[in-house]
PDB file of C-alpha atoms in Angstrom:
ATOM      1  CA  MET A   1       0.000   0.000   0.000  1.00 59.00           C
ATOM      2  CA  ASN A   2       1.491   3.341  -0.968  1.00 75.00           C
ATOM      3  CA  THR A   3       2.105   6.156   1.498  1.00 79.00           C
ATOM      4  CA  ARG A   4      -0.591   8.431   0.091  1.00 80.00           C
ATOM      5  CA  ARG A   5      -3.230   5.737   0.453  1.00 81.00           C
ATOM      6  CA  LYS A   6      -2.112   5.010   4.033  1.00 79.00           C
ATOM      7  CA  LYS A   7      -2.365   8.706   4.882  1.00 78.00           C
ATOM      8  CA  MET A   8      -5.849   8.890   3.381  1.00 81.00           C
ATOM      9  CA  ILE A   9      -7.005   5.847   5.357  1.00 83.00           C
ATOM     10  CA  LEU A  10      -5.511   7.303   8.563  1.00 81.00           C
ATOM     11  CA  LEU A  11      -7.222  10.642   7.893  1.00 82.00           C
ATOM     12  CA  LEU A  12     -10.598   8.970   7.313  1.00 83.00           C
ATOM     13  CA  PHE A  13     -10.149   6.903  10.467  1.00 82.00           C
ATOM     14  CA  MET A  14      -9.338  10.037  12.497  1.00 82.00           C
ATOM     15  CA  ILE A  15     -12.413  11.826  11.118  1.00 85.00           C
ATOM     16  CA  LEU A  16     -14.547   8.836  12.115  1.00 82.00           C
ATOM     17  CA  LEU A  17     -13.094   8.823  15.631  1.00 80.00           C
ATOM     18  CA  ILE A  18     -13.574  12.571  15.997  1.00 83.00           C
ATOM     19  CA  SER A  19     -17.206  12.155  14.938  1.00 78.00           C
ATOM     20  CA  ILE A  20     -17.715   9.404  17.493  1.00 78.00           C
ATOM     21  CA  ALA A  21     -16.089  11.506  20.212  1.00 73.00           C
ATOM     22  CA  LEU A  22     -18.307  14.471  19.325  1.00 67.00           C
ATOM     23  CA  TYR A  23     -21.317  12.225  19.631  1.00 66.00           C
ATOM     24  CA  ILE A  24     -20.226  10.829  22.991  1.00 68.00           C
ATOM     25  CA  ILE A  25     -19.234  14.184  24.478  1.00 69.00           C
ATOM     26  CA  TRP A  26     -21.917  16.522  23.134  1.00 61.00           C
ATOM     27  CA  ILE A  27     -24.904  14.703  21.677  1.00 59.00           C
ATOM     28  CA  ALA A  28     -25.431  11.525  23.717  1.00 54.00           C
ATOM     29  CA  PRO A  29     -25.796  13.320  27.078  1.00 55.00           C
ATOM     30  CA  LYS A  30     -28.552  15.526  25.611  1.00 52.00           C
ATOM     31  CA  ILE A  31     -30.696  12.631  24.421  1.00 48.00           C
ATOM     32  CA  GLN A  32     -33.487  11.668  26.799  1.00 44.00           C
ATOM     33  CA  LEU A  33     -34.450   8.063  26.340  1.00 42.00           C
ATOM     34  CA  PHE A  34     -37.144   8.120  29.012  1.00 38.00           C
ATOM     35  CA  SER A  35     -39.580  10.756  30.136  1.00 38.00           C
ATOM     36  CA  ASN A  36     -42.118  11.064  32.928  1.00 41.00           C
ATOM     37  CA  GLU A  37     -44.905   9.672  30.734  1.00 43.00           C
ATOM     38  CA  SER A  38     -46.745   6.627  31.976  1.00 41.00           C
ATOM     39  CA  ASP A  39     -45.356   4.277  29.298  1.00 42.00           C
ATOM     40  CA  GLY A  40     -41.778   5.278  30.142  1.00 39.00           C
ATOM     41  CA  LEU A  41     -40.880   6.218  26.579  1.00 39.00           C
ATOM     42  CA  ASP A  42     -40.167   9.710  25.352  1.00 43.00           C
ATOM     43  CA  SER A  43     -42.736  10.598  22.729  1.00 43.00           C
ATOM     44  CA  THR A  44     -40.767  13.528  21.297  1.00 49.00           C
ATOM     45  CA  GLU A  45     -39.249  13.022  17.889  1.00 53.00           C
ATOM     46  CA  PHE A  46     -35.457  13.329  17.738  1.00 48.00           C
ATOM     47  CA  VAL A  47     -33.609  14.352  14.580  1.00 50.00           C
ATOM     48  CA  TRP A  48     -29.849  13.694  14.637  1.00 47.00           C
ATOM     49  CA  SER A  49     -28.821  16.309  12.095  1.00 46.00           C
ATOM     50  CA  GLU A  50     -30.695  19.095  13.891  1.00 52.00           C
ATOM     51  CA  GLU A  51     -29.185  18.195  17.268  1.00 47.00           C
ATOM     52  CA  PHE A  52     -25.687  18.018  15.785  1.00 45.00           C
ATOM     53  CA  GLU A  53     -26.077  21.449  14.184  1.00 52.00           C
ATOM     54  CA  LYS A  54     -27.374  22.954  17.444  1.00 54.00           C
ATOM     55  CA  THR A  55     -24.500  21.397  19.366  1.00 57.00           C
ATOM     56  CA  ASN A  56     -21.870  22.719  16.966  1.00 60.00           C
ATOM     57  CA  ALA A  57     -23.478  26.167  16.932  1.00 60.00           C
ATOM     58  CA  ASP A  58     -23.011  26.366  20.699  1.00 68.00           C
ATOM     59  CA  LEU A  59     -19.271  25.707  20.492  1.00 71.00           C
ATOM     60  CA  THR A  60     -16.835  28.586  20.627  1.00 76.00           C
ATOM     61  CA  VAL A  61     -13.603  28.493  18.646  1.00 75.00           C
ATOM     62  CA  GLU A  62     -11.752  27.681  21.874  1.00 79.00           C
ATOM     63  CA  ASP A  63     -14.204  24.860  22.647  1.00 76.00           C
ATOM     64  CA  LYS A  64     -13.669  23.397  19.174  1.00 76.00           C
ATOM     65  CA  LYS A  65      -9.875  23.575  19.582  1.00 79.00           C
ATOM     66  CA  ARG A  66     -10.077  21.932  23.016  1.00 81.00           C
ATOM     67  CA  LEU A  67     -12.398  19.232  21.704  1.00 80.00           C
ATOM     68  CA  TYR A  68     -10.092  18.571  18.753  1.00 82.00           C
ATOM     69  CA  ILE A  69      -7.068  18.259  21.065  1.00 85.00           C
ATOM     70  CA  GLU A  70      -8.907  15.935  23.465  1.00 86.00           C
ATOM     71  CA  THR A  71     -10.186  13.799  20.594  1.00 86.00           C
ATOM     72  CA  THR A  72      -6.722  13.613  19.050  1.00 88.00           C
ATOM     73  CA  ALA A  73      -5.231  12.492  22.376  1.00 90.00           C
ATOM     74  CA  LEU A  74      -7.932   9.837  22.866  1.00 90.00           C
ATOM     75  CA  THR A  75      -7.494   8.577  19.306  1.00 90.00           C
ATOM     76  CA  LEU A  76      -3.724   8.330  19.705  1.00 92.00           C
ATOM     77  CA  GLU A  77      -4.071   6.551  23.053  1.00 92.00           C
ATOM     78  CA  LYS A  78      -6.438   3.989  21.560  1.00 91.00           C
ATOM     79  CA  ASN A  79      -4.293   3.389  18.468  1.00 91.00           C
ATOM     80  CA  ILE A  80      -1.103   2.952  20.495  1.00 92.00           C
ATOM     81  CA  LEU A  81      -2.776   0.675  23.035  1.00 90.00           C
ATOM     82  CA  ASN A  82      -4.316  -1.465  20.287  1.00 88.00           C
ATOM     83  CA  GLY A  83      -1.034  -1.618  18.373  1.00 89.00           C
ATOM     84  CA  ILE A  84       1.288  -2.747  21.183  1.00 90.00           C
ATOM     85  CA  ASP A  85       0.146  -5.725  23.257  1.00 88.00           C
ATOM     86  CA  LYS A  86       2.790  -5.152  25.943  1.00 90.00           C
ATOM     87  CA  LEU A  87       1.047  -1.996  27.163  1.00 92.00           C
ATOM     88  CA  ASN A  88      -1.620  -1.955  29.870  1.00 93.00           C
ATOM     89  CA  ASP A  89      -2.499   1.703  29.431  1.00 94.00           C
ATOM     90  CA  VAL A  90      -1.438   4.839  27.565  1.00 94.00           C
ATOM     91  CA  SER A  91      -2.034   8.425  28.669  1.00 94.00           C
ATOM     92  CA  ILE A  92      -1.381  11.348  26.352  1.00 94.00           C
ATOM     93  CA  GLU A  93      -1.545  15.002  27.344  1.00 94.00           C
ATOM     94  CA  ILE A  94      -1.358  17.627  24.614  1.00 93.00           C
ATOM     95  CA  ASN A  95      -0.527  21.180  25.657  1.00 91.00           C
ATOM     96  CA  LYS A  96      -1.010  23.490  22.693  1.00 85.00           C
ATOM     97  CA  THR A  97      -0.389  27.227  22.729  1.00 82.00           C
ATOM     98  CA  ASP A  98       0.042  29.706  19.900  1.00 77.00           C
ATOM     99  CA  GLU A  99       3.824  29.370  20.124  1.00 76.00           C
ATOM    100  CA  VAL A 100       4.497  25.703  20.865  1.00 83.00           C
ATOM    101  CA  THR A 101       2.940  22.296  21.290  1.00 87.00           C
ATOM    102  CA  ASP A 102       4.151  19.892  23.992  1.00 93.00           C
ATOM    103  CA  VAL A 103       3.067  16.282  24.287  1.00 95.00           C
ATOM    104  CA  ASN A 104       3.521  14.094  27.351  1.00 95.00           C
ATOM    105  CA  ILE A 105       3.091  10.349  26.930  1.00 96.00           C
ATOM    106  CA  LYS A 106       2.893   7.884  29.807  1.00 95.00           C
ATOM    107  CA  LEU A 107       3.177   4.190  29.002  1.00 94.00           C
ATOM    108  CA  ASP A 108       1.963   1.721  31.610  1.00 94.00           C
ATOM    109  CA  MET A 109       3.280  -1.826  31.240  1.00 91.00           C
ATOM    110  CA  ASP A 110       4.102  -4.793  33.433  1.00 85.00           C
ATOM    111  CA  SER A 111       7.666  -4.811  34.774  1.00 81.00           C
ATOM    112  CA  ASP A 112       8.450  -8.050  32.910  1.00 84.00           C
ATOM    113  CA  LYS A 113       7.379  -6.528  29.577  1.00 84.00           C
ATOM    114  CA  ILE A 114       9.647  -4.068  27.810  1.00 84.00           C
ATOM    115  CA  ILE A 115       8.812  -2.338  24.570  1.00 88.00           C
ATOM    116  CA  ASP A 116      11.637  -2.302  22.066  1.00 89.00           C
ATOM    117  CA  GLU A 117      13.249   0.600  20.215  1.00 91.00           C
ATOM    118  CA  LYS A 118      11.173  -0.016  17.084  1.00 92.00           C
ATOM    119  CA  GLU A 119       7.902   0.261  19.045  1.00 92.00           C
ATOM    120  CA  ILE A 120       9.098   3.440  20.789  1.00 92.00           C
ATOM    121  CA  ASP A 121      10.020   4.977  17.425  1.00 92.00           C
ATOM    122  CA  GLY A 122       6.611   3.948  16.072  1.00 92.00           C
ATOM    123  CA  ILE A 123       4.833   5.727  18.937  1.00 93.00           C
ATOM    124  CA  LEU A 124       6.964   8.852  18.501  1.00 93.00           C
ATOM    125  CA  ASN A 125       6.382   8.947  14.743  1.00 92.00           C
ATOM    126  CA  LEU A 126       2.624   8.382  15.089  1.00 92.00           C
ATOM    127  CA  VAL A 127       2.298  11.232  17.584  1.00 93.00           C
ATOM    128  CA  LEU A 128       4.658  13.489  15.624  1.00 91.00           C
ATOM    129  CA  LYS A 129       2.747  13.071  12.373  1.00 90.00           C
ATOM    130  CA  SER A 130      -0.686  13.324  14.019  1.00 88.00           C
ATOM    131  CA  ILE A 131      -0.233  16.751  15.581  1.00 88.00           C
ATOM    132  CA  GLU A 132       0.433  19.719  13.344  1.00 84.00           C
ATOM    133  CA  GLY A 133       3.368  21.896  14.366  1.00 84.00           C
ATOM    134  CA  LEU A 134       4.829  19.356  16.788  1.00 90.00           C
ATOM    135  CA  SER A 135       8.572  18.788  16.905  1.00 91.00           C
ATOM    136  CA  LYS A 136      10.302  15.687  18.260  1.00 92.00           C
ATOM    137  CA  GLU A 137      12.011  17.752  20.971  1.00 93.00           C
ATOM    138  CA  ASN A 138       8.604  18.603  22.441  1.00 94.00           C
ATOM    139  CA  ILE A 139       7.549  14.991  22.996  1.00 95.00           C
ATOM    140  CA  LYS A 140       8.288  13.505  26.419  1.00 95.00           C
ATOM    141  CA  MET A 141       7.670   9.819  27.065  1.00 95.00           C
ATOM    142  CA  ILE A 142       7.795   8.113  30.470  1.00 94.00           C
ATOM    143  CA  ASP A 143       6.954   4.719  31.894  1.00 91.00           C
ATOM    144  CA  GLN A 144       4.621   4.010  34.833  1.00 91.00           C
ATOM    145  CA  ASN A 145       7.482   4.699  37.278  1.00 90.00           C
ATOM    146  CA  GLY A 146       8.286   8.116  35.823  1.00 92.00           C
ATOM    147  CA  ASN A 147      11.445   6.973  34.037  1.00 91.00           C
ATOM    148  CA  GLU A 148      12.059   8.820  30.781  1.00 93.00           C
ATOM    149  CA  ILE A 149      11.907   6.676  27.671  1.00 90.00           C
ATOM    150  CA  LYS A 150      14.192   7.755  24.813  1.00 74.00           C
TER     151      LYS A 150
END
């Protein structure tokens, strides 16, 4: 598979995950499945597209940026965790300002499991290419004990 096709698939996957995160964070909590009616079901009609438009209209530019950053971090965490069996958990914190972007990655693994150099490079490259304006010097990676990795 060529690089362009891989990038397109990754982009489509990220858009899908962002859409799912938007649904979970903004739309799902607003849906009432039950009301006070005697039959227990809400009789109001719900239209997804209208609710999504209302939800997005309520977001400020800062809210959209924050949501994008949070969704990106969650997507990266999930992809890394699914890609490396040796990991128990992954936490990613993205600190983005106008001047610089810093990323902190915490990898939680059992003491008898060690990820190799190739896997570390894969994580660094995935994060580096997923966040616009990020430089390798601004990525910090630690293990569950706080020891710096690479």
